[in-house]
Each structure stands twice: as C-alpha cells, then as structure tokens.
Amino acid sequence: MKFIHTSDWHLGRQFHSVSLIADQQAVLAQLIAFIRENPVDAVVVAGDIYDRSVPPTVAIELLNQVVNQVCDELNTPMILIPGNHDGAERLGFGAGQMKHAGLHIISHFDEMLKPVVIHTKSAGEVAFYGIPYSDPEAVRAAFKTSVSTHDEAHEFLSQKVREQFSPQQKQVLISHCFVDGAIESESERPLSIGGSDRVSYEHFTDFDYVALGHLHQPQQRGAAYIRYSGSLMKYSFSEQHQKKGMTLVELNQDGFVAAEPVGLTAPHEMRIIEGELNDILEQGKTDPKNQDYLLVRLMDKHAILNPMEKLRSVYPNVLHLEKPGMLIGVEQEMAAARLARSEIDMFRDFFTEVQDCELSAEQDSAIKTIINQLSQQ
Amino acid sequence: MKFIHTSDWHLGRQFHSVSLIADQQAVLAQLIAFIRENPVDAVVVAGDIYDRSVPPTVAIELLNQVVNQVCDELNTPMILIPGNHDGAERLGFGAGQMKHAGLHIISHFDEMLKPVVIHTKSAGEVAFYGIPYSDPEAVRAAFKTSVSTHDEAHEFLSQKVREQFSPQQKQVLISHCFVDGAIESESERPLSIGGSDRVSYEHFTDFDYVALGHLHQPQQRGAAYIRYSGSLMKYSFSEQHQKKGMTLVELNQDGFVAAEPVGLTAPHEMRIIEGELNDILEQGKTDPKNQDYLLVRLMDKHAILNPMEKLRSVYPNVLHLEKPGMLIGVEQEMAAARLARSEIDMFRDFFTEVQDCELSAEQDSAIKTIINQLSQQ
C-alpha cells in the first residue's frame, strides 16, 4: 500500500506582506494531479495545515476545495492532525461527521487512541494514529500525569498509542514535534525556548512509519521510516536551496518498504540575488524566472535613487532589499556630517527636508535659544 | 412528519461583558432532551448560529457537542443556514463531508438549489431548501442579475428555488431575512439602513412551510406557515416579556398541519427591576430568582454610595444600573451649583474629590491666575 505524507502547508501565510494563497493553491493542484495519476490509499498531513489558529477565509476555502477533491472526487481518505500553528478545536469542528466521508481530523486525545484503519491488499490493515500537537501542560492536564518536557510528553503519548496496537495491523504514527538533532529552517515558530522542545526519535521506533511535521526541511531522523516530509513550499529566503515536496510512503505485509520524495514546484521560487544594481538590472532582462519572490542584496557603495522601483521594473516581485554595501558608505558619511555640522545646522536641514521651506528669522532665533538652553543644562 | 424550527442561537454572545455560553449550553440541553423524548425527522436552524463570523472557541465546541448529540446519538438530521452574524465560508467548511452524517450546512448558492430531501411515512418526501444569508450585492454578483434590494433579492432567490420543485415533494424554505411588518427586538443587528432590508412574505407563499430567522421574537407573518421561531433565549432586557423557545412543525401529505411553540428556559432570566434601593434590597432577600441577569432602575432621588455593591449583595447578577430618579436630582443640583459657585470654587471641589486633600496656597494662586487669563480671552 502507498500513502502520501505531507505537512506544514501553512495555508493563509503572508510573506513580506504578500499573500501566498495562489502559490499554495498551485502547489496543492500538483498534489491532487499526482494522486489522480498515481492513486494512493491515504493522504496524511502532519500539522500546521493553517498558518494560524484563526485562518483567513481564503485559506479555509482552499482547504475545503482540496478536501472535496481528495476525499470526494478521488475517494482517497485524508488524515490530519493540528500543528502548533493550528487551532485544534477550530480545525476539529465536525470531525465526528466528516470521518464518514473519509476526512479524519484528529484534534482530541481520545481520537488519538482510536486509529483510522485502512484496509489494503498489499499490507493488510494499516492503523494510522495521530497525536494532535500539544505542549506538556496540555498532556499533564488531560492525563493527570507529571510530564514536564516535550520529550516526556511524547514518550508518554507514544506509549499510550502503543497500548492500542493490534498485532495483525501495521502501525503508522503522525506527530508534530521537533525530533532531537533534526535541522531547523528560519520559517518555523519555536515550540518552546532553549531546546526544551526536543524529542528523542527512540519513542517512535516501534512504528512501521512515523510521519512527522513541524520542521520545514525534508529529512529522516534515526531511521529511514521516521521522517519529516518538509513544508509544502518555501517559507523563507533561507530555504532557497531546499527541495520542497511530499513523501510517497510504501508499506507491505512486512512493514516499511520505502519513502520517496515527490517534488512540488511553487509558481514563484524564493531566492536571493546579490550584486551591483546595473548587473542585476541587465541580468533581469533575460531571466526567465523574473517573477520569483526575491531578496536583493545590493553591493553598490554609492547612494541610489529609488533602487526598489528600478529593480521592480525587471523583477516585479522583489520583496526585500538589503544594502550591505551602501550601509557602510552611509554610516561613514553620517559620522563625518555629525562632526562637521552644529545642531542648529542639522535642525535647519531637517526642517527644510520635512517642511519644504527654510526656517523664518523668528523660528531660527527660537530654535537657537532652545538649543543653547539645552546645551547649558 | 415533524421537525424542529429554531434560529438565532448567537453562540458565543456576551451580554454586558458576561459570557452567555453556560446559559446557551443549558438551553440547548433542553432542546436535545425534548428530541430524545419526542423524536423528530429534522432540526432546522435558520441562521445566526454564531454571534460573529469568527466565533470564540467555546462557541465552536458547544456547536460541536450539539451536532454530535443530535446527528450521531439521536440520528436526527440537522439543516443549518448562515445568518448575517455568521461567516458563511467559515461555517461551511467540510459541508460536503458532513452531509453524509446528516449535518447539512447550506452556505453556498449552489447548495441552495439542491434540497435536503427527507423521506417520511406521514408526509412522503420533504425537500428542505435553504437560502444562505446574503445581501443584494452578493446575489447580483453570483447570478449576474440586477436586484438592488433585499426584497428583489429574495423574490429572485425564491423563484430560483421554486424552479427546483418536484411535484411529489413537500417544500420547506429556510431563510434569514426581515419580513415586512414583523416586530423587531433590540438585540438584532440591522441588515441595512432605512428599511431597505424588508422582504414581502408573498415570495414565500408557494412553500408548505417557511422557517425564518433574524427576528428574535417568535411570530408568524402573512400566514400560519410563514414563521419566525425567535431566538434561543433573550438577548436584551427589552425582551423580558417575550416567550423564547423553538417551533415544532408538523406536515402531512397535504402540507402544513400545525406549528406549535415549545418553550425553552434559560437558567438566568433577563429582566428589569424598578424601584427605590431599600425596597429592592428587601425584595431581593426572598426573591427565588435572585440569580437573574438584571437591569435595575433606581428611582431614589438622593445620592447613594456604591449602589451596585449593595444591589449585588442580594442580586449578584445586576448587569446594568440606571438612575433616572437621581439624574433629575443631580441635574438640578448641578445647575444650581453652577449658578451659585465660581469656577475656582468648582475646581477646588473637584481637586479635593480627586486628590483627597485641599489645594495648597501656591496651587490656589496658580489656578486663579489661569482662570483669570482664560476668562479674559
């Protein structure tokens, strides 16, 4: 049997004030097209489906479309857990009704203990257990136990799940957590401060496959069957070299067979361009990917009028501009100016800049008096 | 066949900063207990299920509980439309999946044209059509038509629905609108300004029953089968004398038979008490309903120290205090004082009241100078 493991969709995310919803829709259309061509037994989403607990309406509508296509049109069950970005109760409304149509949203601990069982020819019964994202406090309160770290919480929860195992079933775990030693990206929101969010992969070794969410870079941890699928698409410039996509997992009667990455391509890539303005403008004229979301690092050392406007004439989606070259120049100039010019000179410049006219004689005299008074204090 | 018609639950509503969720839960428990004792073929909620488009989590959890009990435990289908307080897209997430479990949320116009058909012994097939609440602009955009008022929009929409009629079916319409001539309450939010939200009942006469929502007072309009169930409970003090509840509707092979109000009682009533403080305090000592949510109108004419504190010692849920008696006294006093006392006298009083001490000689002199300067301008 085969299933798709994906996570960290972050539907509704904004990136430098630009909505990514059209990109997310395009990438999810690729996911749906893949399933249409390569039928699977289930689609698993390991948390952070939405970017925040109260998602914008467009994000809700997009998830609704995806669910209608996957569950209804393609007749493929979906199994979702909330992540740290999702609002579990909000996401979980109607879960009891939706499961009859193959949409399984595991947002309470009691649902965690009742697996979604999928009957397959090649691997028999496969039980999918989901741990809804929860911090140690929530686990402590729900189970009257004394766990105090994310690691203890996951040790406890995975033990609870293991107690439900049926020997004739294959066992898949879905969890949204930070497995110790795994690689972070810039676009994740920490689960807690100072490394106390780390969880040992060893709690997960009894499962046939562990579908992880939270970290945005695809990676395995501890074993080939304990994996992060990575996020749906890039959510920071620092991820420019990461290959994004989903994971196609295969199980048979003996358990884990393979986990294969399947690439998904966002219409706009996120990348960093570094260089002098004129070189970048020249290169932009023939760049086939000139619609990408860009961070531009201008290395010019002299001041440039309206660099953003100039860059956007060839790269319309420059979202952020850094001027490490110019900053050095500007700082030197400002320091020199501070030494050379008196306070009253600087105020005159400031006034002219802001008001578009010079100080009157009366104003000039008043500000001189004030500056003198202040400097005598 | 019988079904429940209810509307305007406003789950998550606050009343004078007090959450009504526990009262709403208690009232909905009565609704569920009624169905358990008196099985019905459906439960219809005619909009304003939530109090706002992004409801608080507790409201979502309460609706989830109700849905689980009605649809799953009692195996009774529910048919919901959004009202002007609900966010249609938000409420409608997963509608395509939930309908298989008997939860029908009609939040798009295309769902409006596909009735929920319930098969009954006594009335044959009954088709429930829901119009999701929408202003004329939304109707104009969706259907490329030229309607400009709520009346024209409902004429158009009900005509669209009538085109779907099957002769062998009974027809029920669910709509959230303001039927012309019906009685308003204070707790409704106007659909538009200046009476342009009124809709003629004549668009609805072809149906066997019309389950209306929006107005909070139970009432019929134009015919016995065109009705408002009224809100789940009282949502303003002005509704103190309204009988709240739901409507039990009966249809047979010939159509409408009867619509019978079924009372629901909130744990806390909302009511107004008027009188002098001492009388109210005395009466409160033996008032069996001393936990009610109260607006108290104190008729005393003299000033009273901490009246709220005194009242709450016997009526803990006084939510609002009016002092029409004292106000007259206060105004007269203030006018007399204004005539008799100078500005400096009044400032001295104010200062003493606020600072709990008298003006120093220096302060007194300073304020005199300022007042003199101001009065000479």
mmCIF file of N, CA, C and O in Angstrom, chain A residues 219-294:
data_model
loop_
_atom_site.group_PDB
_atom_site.id
_atom_site.type_symbol
_atom_site.label_atom_id
_atom_site.label_comp_id
_atom_site.label_asym_id
_atom_site.label_seq_id
_atom_site.Cartn_x
_atom_site.Cartn_y
_atom_site.Cartn_z
ATOM 1 N N GLN A 219 13.595 15.499 5.785
ATOM 2 C CA GLN A 219 14.731 14.793 6.383
ATOM 3 C C GLN A 219 14.235 13.567 7.132
ATOM 4 O O GLN A 219 13.074 13.498 7.520
ATOM 5 N N GLN A 220 15.126 12.616 7.296
ATOM 6 C CA GLN A 220 14.808 11.475 8.161
ATOM 7 C C GLN A 220 15.604 11.634 9.440
ATOM 8 O O GLN A 220 16.581 12.391 9.487
ATOM 9 N N ARG A 221 15.165 10.954 10.504
ATOM 10 C CA ARG A 221 15.852 11.133 11.783
ATOM 11 C C ARG A 221 15.831 9.820 12.557
ATOM 12 O O ARG A 221 14.763 9.346 12.958
ATOM 13 N N GLY A 222 17.011 9.213 12.718
ATOM 14 C CA GLY A 222 17.122 7.985 13.498
ATOM 15 C C GLY A 222 16.932 6.728 12.674
ATOM 16 O O GLY A 222 17.587 5.730 12.904
ATOM 17 N N ALA A 223 16.019 6.771 11.702
ATOM 18 C CA ALA A 223 15.768 5.611 10.850
ATOM 19 C C ALA A 223 15.068 6.097 9.583
ATOM 20 O O ALA A 223 14.464 7.173 9.576
ATOM 21 N N ALA A 224 15.124 5.287 8.560
ATOM 22 C CA ALA A 224 14.548 5.702 7.264
ATOM 23 C C ALA A 224 13.037 5.845 7.341
ATOM 24 O O ALA A 224 12.430 6.530 6.516
ATOM 25 N N TYR A 225 12.424 5.204 8.321
ATOM 26 C CA TYR A 225 10.953 5.231 8.407
ATOM 27 C C TYR A 225 10.459 6.290 9.403
ATOM 28 O O TYR A 225 9.280 6.339 9.729
ATOM 29 N N ILE A 226 11.372 7.139 9.913
ATOM 30 C CA ILE A 226 10.988 8.260 10.794
ATOM 31 C C ILE A 226 11.375 9.540 10.060
ATOM 32 O O ILE A 226 12.547 9.888 9.978
ATOM 33 N N ARG A 227 10.385 10.229 9.500
ATOM 34 C CA ARG A 227 10.705 11.276 8.525
ATOM 35 C C ARG A 227 9.882 12.546 8.689
ATOM 36 O O ARG A 227 8.716 12.500 9.080
ATOM 37 N N TYR A 228 10.508 13.650 8.298
ATOM 38 C CA TYR A 228 9.798 14.895 8.012
ATOM 39 C C TYR A 228 9.611 14.983 6.498
ATOM 40 O O TYR A 228 10.583 14.815 5.750
ATOM 41 N N SER A 229 8.393 15.270 6.072
ATOM 42 C CA SER A 229 8.168 15.487 4.636
ATOM 43 C C SER A 229 8.656 16.871 4.234
ATOM 44 O O SER A 229 8.897 17.141 3.068
ATOM 45 N N GLY A 230 8.770 17.778 5.220
ATOM 46 C CA GLY A 230 9.079 19.184 4.929
ATOM 47 C C GLY A 230 7.827 19.941 4.529
ATOM 48 O O GLY A 230 6.777 19.348 4.283
ATOM 49 N N SER A 231 7.960 21.252 4.474
ATOM 50 C CA SER A 231 6.794 22.098 4.178
ATOM 51 C C SER A 231 6.395 21.998 2.711
ATOM 52 O O SER A 231 7.179 21.581 1.862
ATOM 53 N N LEU A 232 5.169 22.391 2.448
ATOM 54 C CA LEU A 232 4.582 22.360 1.099
ATOM 55 C C LEU A 232 5.421 23.171 0.117
ATOM 56 O O LEU A 232 5.577 22.805 -1.045
ATOM 57 N N MET A 233 5.924 24.305 0.588
ATOM 58 C CA MET A 233 6.737 25.180 -0.263
ATOM 59 C C MET A 233 7.695 25.963 0.633
ATOM 60 O O MET A 233 7.672 25.811 1.845
ATOM 61 N N LYS A 234 8.527 26.795 0.008
ATOM 62 C CA LYS A 234 9.485 27.580 0.793
ATOM 63 C C LYS A 234 8.762 28.706 1.519
ATOM 64 O O LYS A 234 7.881 29.346 0.939
ATOM 65 N N TYR A 235 9.128 28.920 2.766
ATOM 66 C CA TYR A 235 8.503 29.993 3.523
ATOM 67 C C TYR A 235 9.513 30.982 4.078
ATOM 68 O O TYR A 235 9.181 31.808 4.937
ATOM 69 N N SER A 236 10.778 30.884 3.640
ATOM 70 C CA SER A 236 11.764 31.921 3.979
ATOM 71 C C SER A 236 12.840 31.891 2.898
ATOM 72 O O SER A 236 13.024 30.876 2.217
ATOM 73 N N PHE A 237 13.550 33.013 2.734
ATOM 74 C CA PHE A 237 14.617 33.060 1.735
ATOM 75 C C PHE A 237 15.727 32.080 2.072
ATOM 76 O O PHE A 237 16.409 31.583 1.190
ATOM 77 N N SER A 238 15.901 31.783 3.373
ATOM 78 C CA SER A 238 16.980 30.870 3.752
ATOM 79 C C SER A 238 16.719 29.452 3.256
ATOM 80 O O SER A 238 17.611 28.618 3.270
ATOM 81 N N GLU A 239 15.476 29.179 2.792
ATOM 82 C CA GLU A 239 15.173 27.844 2.279
ATOM 83 C C GLU A 239 15.381 27.745 0.772
ATOM 84 O O GLU A 239 14.920 26.794 0.132
ATOM 85 N N GLN A 240 16.083 28.745 0.197
ATOM 86 C CA GLN A 240 16.138 28.810 -1.273
ATOM 87 C C GLN A 240 16.715 27.547 -1.900
ATOM 88 O O GLN A 240 16.347 27.207 -3.023
ATOM 89 N N HIS A 241 17.599 26.844 -1.193
ATOM 90 C CA HIS A 241 18.210 25.665 -1.819
ATOM 91 C C HIS A 241 17.552 24.353 -1.390
ATOM 92 O O HIS A 241 17.993 23.277 -1.772
ATOM 93 N N GLN A 242 16.487 24.426 -0.556
ATOM 94 C CA GLN A 242 15.798 23.196 -0.140
ATOM 95 C C GLN A 242 14.894 22.685 -1.261
ATOM 96 O O GLN A 242 14.288 23.462 -1.976
ATOM 97 N N LYS A 243 14.817 21.358 -1.395
ATOM 98 C CA LYS A 243 13.891 20.763 -2.360
ATOM 99 C C LYS A 243 12.582 20.479 -1.625
ATOM 100 O O LYS A 243 12.529 19.666 -0.713
ATOM 101 N N LYS A 244 11.520 21.161 -2.029
ATOM 102 C CA LYS A 244 10.246 21.002 -1.330
ATOM 103 C C LYS A 244 9.364 19.992 -2.050
ATOM 104 O O LYS A 244 9.487 19.788 -3.265
ATOM 105 N N GLY A 245 8.463 19.391 -1.280
ATOM 106 C CA GLY A 245 7.553 18.427 -1.892
ATOM 107 C C GLY A 245 6.833 17.609 -0.851
ATOM 108 O O GLY A 245 6.575 18.085 0.257
ATOM 109 N N MET A 246 6.497 16.378 -1.208
ATOM 110 C CA MET A 246 5.820 15.481 -0.283
ATOM 111 C C MET A 246 6.548 14.148 -0.339
ATOM 112 O O MET A 246 7.468 13.962 -1.132
ATOM 113 N N THR A 247 6.143 13.231 0.522
ATOM 114 C CA THR A 247 6.820 11.943 0.586
ATOM 115 C C THR A 247 5.827 10.845 0.238
ATOM 116 O O THR A 247 4.722 10.813 0.785
ATOM 117 N N LEU A 248 6.226 9.979 -0.680
ATOM 118 C CA LEU A 248 5.382 8.841 -1.050
ATOM 119 C C LEU A 248 5.890 7.624 -0.286
ATOM 120 O O LEU A 248 7.025 7.186 -0.488
ATOM 121 N N VAL A 249 5.063 7.112 0.611
ATOM 122 C CA VAL A 249 5.486 6.036 1.516
ATOM 123 C C VAL A 249 4.876 4.716 1.056
ATOM 124 O O VAL A 249 3.703 4.667 0.681
ATOM 125 N N GLU A 250 5.683 3.672 1.097
ATOM 126 C CA GLU A 250 5.178 2.342 0.732
ATOM 127 C C GLU A 250 5.361 1.377 1.890
ATOM 128 O O GLU A 250 6.433 1.296 2.486
ATOM 129 N N LEU A 251 4.292 0.665 2.211
ATOM 130 C CA LEU A 251 4.340 -0.391 3.232
ATOM 131 C C LEU A 251 3.873 -1.691 2.578
ATOM 132 O O LEU A 251 3.095 -1.675 1.632
ATOM 133 N N ASN A 252 4.377 -2.817 3.093
ATOM 134 C CA ASN A 252 3.802 -4.109 2.676
ATOM 135 C C ASN A 252 3.547 -4.971 3.914
ATOM 136 O O ASN A 252 3.570 -4.450 5.045
ATOM 137 N N GLN A 253 3.325 -6.252 3.725
ATOM 138 C CA GLN A 253 2.984 -7.138 4.848
ATOM 139 C C GLN A 253 4.060 -7.152 5.923
ATOM 140 O O GLN A 253 3.782 -7.437 7.085
ATOM 141 N N ASP A 254 5.322 -6.857 5.514
ATOM 142 C CA ASP A 254 6.419 -6.858 6.483
ATOM 143 C C ASP A 254 6.672 -5.482 7.094
ATOM 144 O O ASP A 254 7.569 -5.324 7.914
ATOM 145 N N GLY A 255 5.922 -4.482 6.653
ATOM 146 C CA GLY A 255 6.113 -3.145 7.215
ATOM 147 C C GLY A 255 6.684 -2.183 6.194
ATOM 148 O O GLY A 255 6.283 -2.195 5.022
ATOM 149 N N PHE A 256 7.643 -1.382 6.646
ATOM 150 C CA PHE A 256 8.183 -0.300 5.811
ATOM 151 C C PHE A 256 8.951 -0.827 4.605
ATOM 152 O O PHE A 256 9.802 -1.706 4.740
ATOM 153 N N VAL A 257 8.649 -0.265 3.441
ATOM 154 C CA VAL A 257 9.381 -0.620 2.227
ATOM 155 C C VAL A 257 10.241 0.556 1.761
ATOM 156 O O VAL A 257 11.457 0.434 1.629
ATOM 157 N N ALA A 258 9.606 1.714 1.547
ATOM 158 C CA ALA A 258 10.364 2.849 1.013
ATOM 159 C C ALA A 258 9.637 4.160 1.265
ATOM 160 O O ALA A 258 8.419 4.183 1.435
ATOM 161 N N ALA A 259 10.403 5.244 1.293
ATOM 162 C CA ALA A 259 9.842 6.604 1.367
ATOM 163 C C ALA A 259 10.558 7.427 0.317
ATOM 164 O O ALA A 259 11.777 7.598 0.369
ATOM 165 N N GLU A 260 9.775 7.919 -0.640
ATOM 166 C CA GLU A 260 10.380 8.534 -1.817
ATOM 167 C C GLU A 260 9.895 9.987 -1.914
ATOM 168 O O GLU A 260 8.689 10.240 -1.873
ATOM 169 N N PRO A 261 10.813 10.939 -2.025
ATOM 170 C CA PRO A 261 10.351 12.328 -2.154
ATOM 171 C C PRO A 261 9.728 12.580 -3.527
ATOM 172 O O PRO A 261 10.211 12.071 -4.536
ATOM 173 N N VAL A 262 8.631 13.326 -3.530
ATOM 174 C CA VAL A 262 7.976 13.730 -4.777
ATOM 175 C C VAL A 262 7.984 15.255 -4.796
ATOM 176 O O VAL A 262 7.404 15.882 -3.912
ATOM 177 N N GLY A 263 8.677 15.830 -5.768
ATOM 178 C CA GLY A 263 8.852 17.288 -5.790
ATOM 179 C C GLY A 263 7.564 18.033 -6.129
ATOM 180 O O GLY A 263 6.732 17.562 -6.892
ATOM 181 N N LEU A 264 7.381 19.182 -5.510
ATOM 182 C CA LEU A 264 6.288 20.098 -5.844
ATOM 183 C C LEU A 264 6.944 21.453 -6.114
ATOM 184 O O LEU A 264 7.879 21.846 -5.406
ATOM 185 N N THR A 265 6.461 22.149 -7.122
ATOM 186 C CA THR A 265 7.120 23.394 -7.524
ATOM 187 C C THR A 265 6.166 24.566 -7.402
ATOM 188 O O THR A 265 5.105 24.583 -8.028
ATOM 189 N N ALA A 266 6.556 25.543 -6.606
ATOM 190 C CA ALA A 266 5.736 26.752 -6.480
ATOM 191 C C ALA A 266 5.909 27.613 -7.726
ATOM 192 O O ALA A 266 7.007 27.652 -8.296
ATOM 193 N N PRO A 267 4.854 28.286 -8.154
ATOM 194 C CA PRO A 267 4.974 29.153 -9.337
ATOM 195 C C PRO A 267 6.072 30.203 -9.172
ATOM 196 O O PRO A 267 6.790 30.492 -10.105
ATOM 197 N N HIS A 268 6.165 30.765 -7.956
ATOM 198 C CA HIS A 268 7.240 31.719 -7.682
ATOM 199 C C HIS A 268 8.245 31.034 -6.763
ATOM 200 O O HIS A 268 7.888 30.615 -5.665
ATOM 201 N N GLU A 269 9.514 30.969 -7.204
ATOM 202 C CA GLU A 269 10.539 30.499 -6.278
ATOM 203 C C GLU A 269 10.886 31.637 -5.325
ATOM 204 O O GLU A 269 10.600 32.794 -5.602
ATOM 205 N N MET A 270 11.471 31.269 -4.182
ATOM 206 C CA MET A 270 12.012 32.292 -3.278
ATOM 207 C C MET A 270 13.513 32.210 -3.375
ATOM 208 O O MET A 270 14.093 31.155 -3.121
ATOM 209 N N ARG A 271 14.149 33.294 -3.752
ATOM 210 C CA ARG A 271 15.613 33.233 -3.842
ATOM 211 C C ARG A 271 16.265 34.590 -3.581
ATOM 212 O O ARG A 271 15.596 35.625 -3.570
ATOM 213 N N ILE A 272 17.557 34.522 -3.375
ATOM 214 C CA ILE A 272 18.352 35.707 -3.027
ATOM 215 C C ILE A 272 19.250 36.040 -4.211
ATOM 216 O O ILE A 272 19.919 35.158 -4.749
ATOM 217 N N ILE A 273 19.255 37.307 -4.644
ATOM 218 C CA ILE A 273 20.175 37.766 -5.688
ATOM 219 C C ILE A 273 21.107 38.790 -5.058
ATOM 220 O O ILE A 273 20.663 39.679 -4.345
ATOM 221 N N GLU A 274 22.393 38.660 -5.354
ATOM 222 C CA GLU A 274 23.383 39.560 -4.768
ATOM 223 C C GLU A 274 24.197 40.171 -5.900
ATOM 224 O O GLU A 274 24.586 39.463 -6.832
ATOM 225 N N GLY A 275 24.438 41.469 -5.860
ATOM 226 C CA GLY A 275 25.281 42.077 -6.895
ATOM 227 C C GLY A 275 25.079 43.575 -6.966
ATOM 228 O O GLY A 275 24.371 44.151 -6.142
ATOM 229 N N GLU A 276 25.689 44.197 -7.959
ATOM 230 C CA GLU A 276 25.511 45.636 -8.151
ATOM 231 C C GLU A 276 24.271 45.872 -8.994
ATOM 232 O O GLU A 276 23.891 45.041 -9.826
ATOM 233 N N LEU A 277 23.636 47.009 -8.764
ATOM 234 C CA LEU A 277 22.335 47.284 -9.369
ATOM 235 C C LEU A 277 22.332 47.085 -10.879
ATOM 236 O O LEU A 277 21.482 46.377 -11.423
ATOM 237 N N ASN A 278 23.310 47.685 -11.552
ATOM 238 C CA ASN A 278 23.295 47.630 -13.014
ATOM 239 C C ASN A 278 23.421 46.200 -13.534
ATOM 240 O O ASN A 278 22.771 45.827 -14.508
ATOM 241 N N ASP A 279 24.232 45.390 -12.862
ATOM 242 C CA ASP A 279 24.380 43.990 -13.273
ATOM 243 C C ASP A 279 23.064 43.245 -13.089
ATOM 244 O O ASP A 279 22.650 42.451 -13.938
ATOM 245 N N ILE A 280 22.391 43.515 -11.966
ATOM 246 C CA ILE A 280 21.130 42.822 -11.693
ATOM 247 C C ILE A 280 20.067 43.245 -12.704
ATOM 248 O O ILE A 280 19.327 42.406 -13.227
ATOM 249 N N LEU A 281 20.021 44.542 -13.020
ATOM 250 C CA LEU A 281 19.035 45.036 -13.992
ATOM 251 C C LEU A 281 19.278 44.388 -15.364
ATOM 252 O O LEU A 281 18.335 43.997 -16.055
ATOM 253 N N GLU A 282 20.540 44.234 -15.723
ATOM 254 C CA GLU A 282 20.895 43.647 -17.016
ATOM 255 C C GLU A 282 20.472 42.174 -17.057
ATOM 256 O O GLU A 282 19.813 41.718 -17.997
ATOM 257 N N GLN A 283 20.837 41.469 -15.996
ATOM 258 C CA GLN A 283 20.521 40.035 -15.893
ATOM 259 C C GLN A 283 19.012 39.798 -15.881
ATOM 260 O O GLN A 283 18.507 38.839 -16.463
ATOM 261 N N GLY A 284 18.260 40.720 -15.256
ATOM 262 C CA GLY A 284 16.810 40.589 -15.146
ATOM 263 C C GLY A 284 16.107 40.612 -16.493
ATOM 264 O O GLY A 284 15.065 39.986 -16.669
ATOM 265 N N LYS A 285 16.702 41.324 -17.455
ATOM 266 C CA LYS A 285 16.062 41.458 -18.769
ATOM 267 C C LYS A 285 15.865 40.120 -19.453
ATOM 268 O O LYS A 285 14.933 39.943 -20.236
ATOM 269 N N THR A 286 16.773 39.179 -19.185
ATOM 270 C CA THR A 286 16.667 37.883 -19.872
ATOM 271 C C THR A 286 16.413 36.733 -18.893
ATOM 272 O O THR A 286 16.453 35.571 -19.279
ATOM 273 N N ASP A 287 16.163 37.061 -17.631
ATOM 274 C CA ASP A 287 15.945 35.998 -16.629
ATOM 275 C C ASP A 287 14.554 35.393 -16.835
ATOM 276 O O ASP A 287 13.550 36.078 -16.670
ATOM 277 N N PRO A 288 14.471 34.102 -17.211
ATOM 278 C CA PRO A 288 13.144 33.508 -17.431
ATOM 279 C C PRO A 288 12.346 33.408 -16.122
ATOM 280 O O PRO A 288 11.124 33.301 -16.155
ATOM 281 N N LYS A 289 13.032 33.459 -14.984
ATOM 282 C CA LYS A 289 12.348 33.346 -13.681
ATOM 283 C C LYS A 289 12.237 34.730 -13.037
ATOM 284 O O LYS A 289 12.406 34.869 -11.825
ATOM 285 N N ASN A 290 11.936 35.733 -13.827
ATOM 286 C CA ASN A 290 11.929 37.100 -13.296
ATOM 287 C C ASN A 290 10.705 37.399 -12.424
ATOM 288 O O ASN A 290 10.608 38.460 -11.842
ATOM 289 N N GLN A 291 9.759 36.447 -12.324
ATOM 290 C CA GLN A 291 8.590 36.636 -11.459
ATOM 291 C C GLN A 291 8.823 36.106 -10.036
ATOM 292 O O GLN A 291 7.933 36.189 -9.194
ATOM 293 N N ASP A 292 9.973 35.502 -9.799
ATOM 294 C CA ASP A 292 10.238 34.913 -8.477
ATOM 295 C C ASP A 292 10.150 35.954 -7.360
ATOM 296 O O ASP A 292 10.281 37.155 -7.589
ATOM 297 N N TYR A 293 9.916 35.443 -6.135
ATOM 298 C CA TYR A 293 9.959 36.296 -4.944
ATOM 299 C C TYR A 293 11.421 36.467 -4.553
ATOM 300 O O TYR A 293 12.095 35.483 -4.246
ATOM 301 N N LEU A 294 11.887 37.696 -4.541
ATOM 302 C CA LEU A 294 13.327 37.926 -4.395
ATOM 303 C C LEU A 294 13.693 38.755 -3.172
ATOM 304 O O LEU A 294 13.000 39.699 -2.815
#
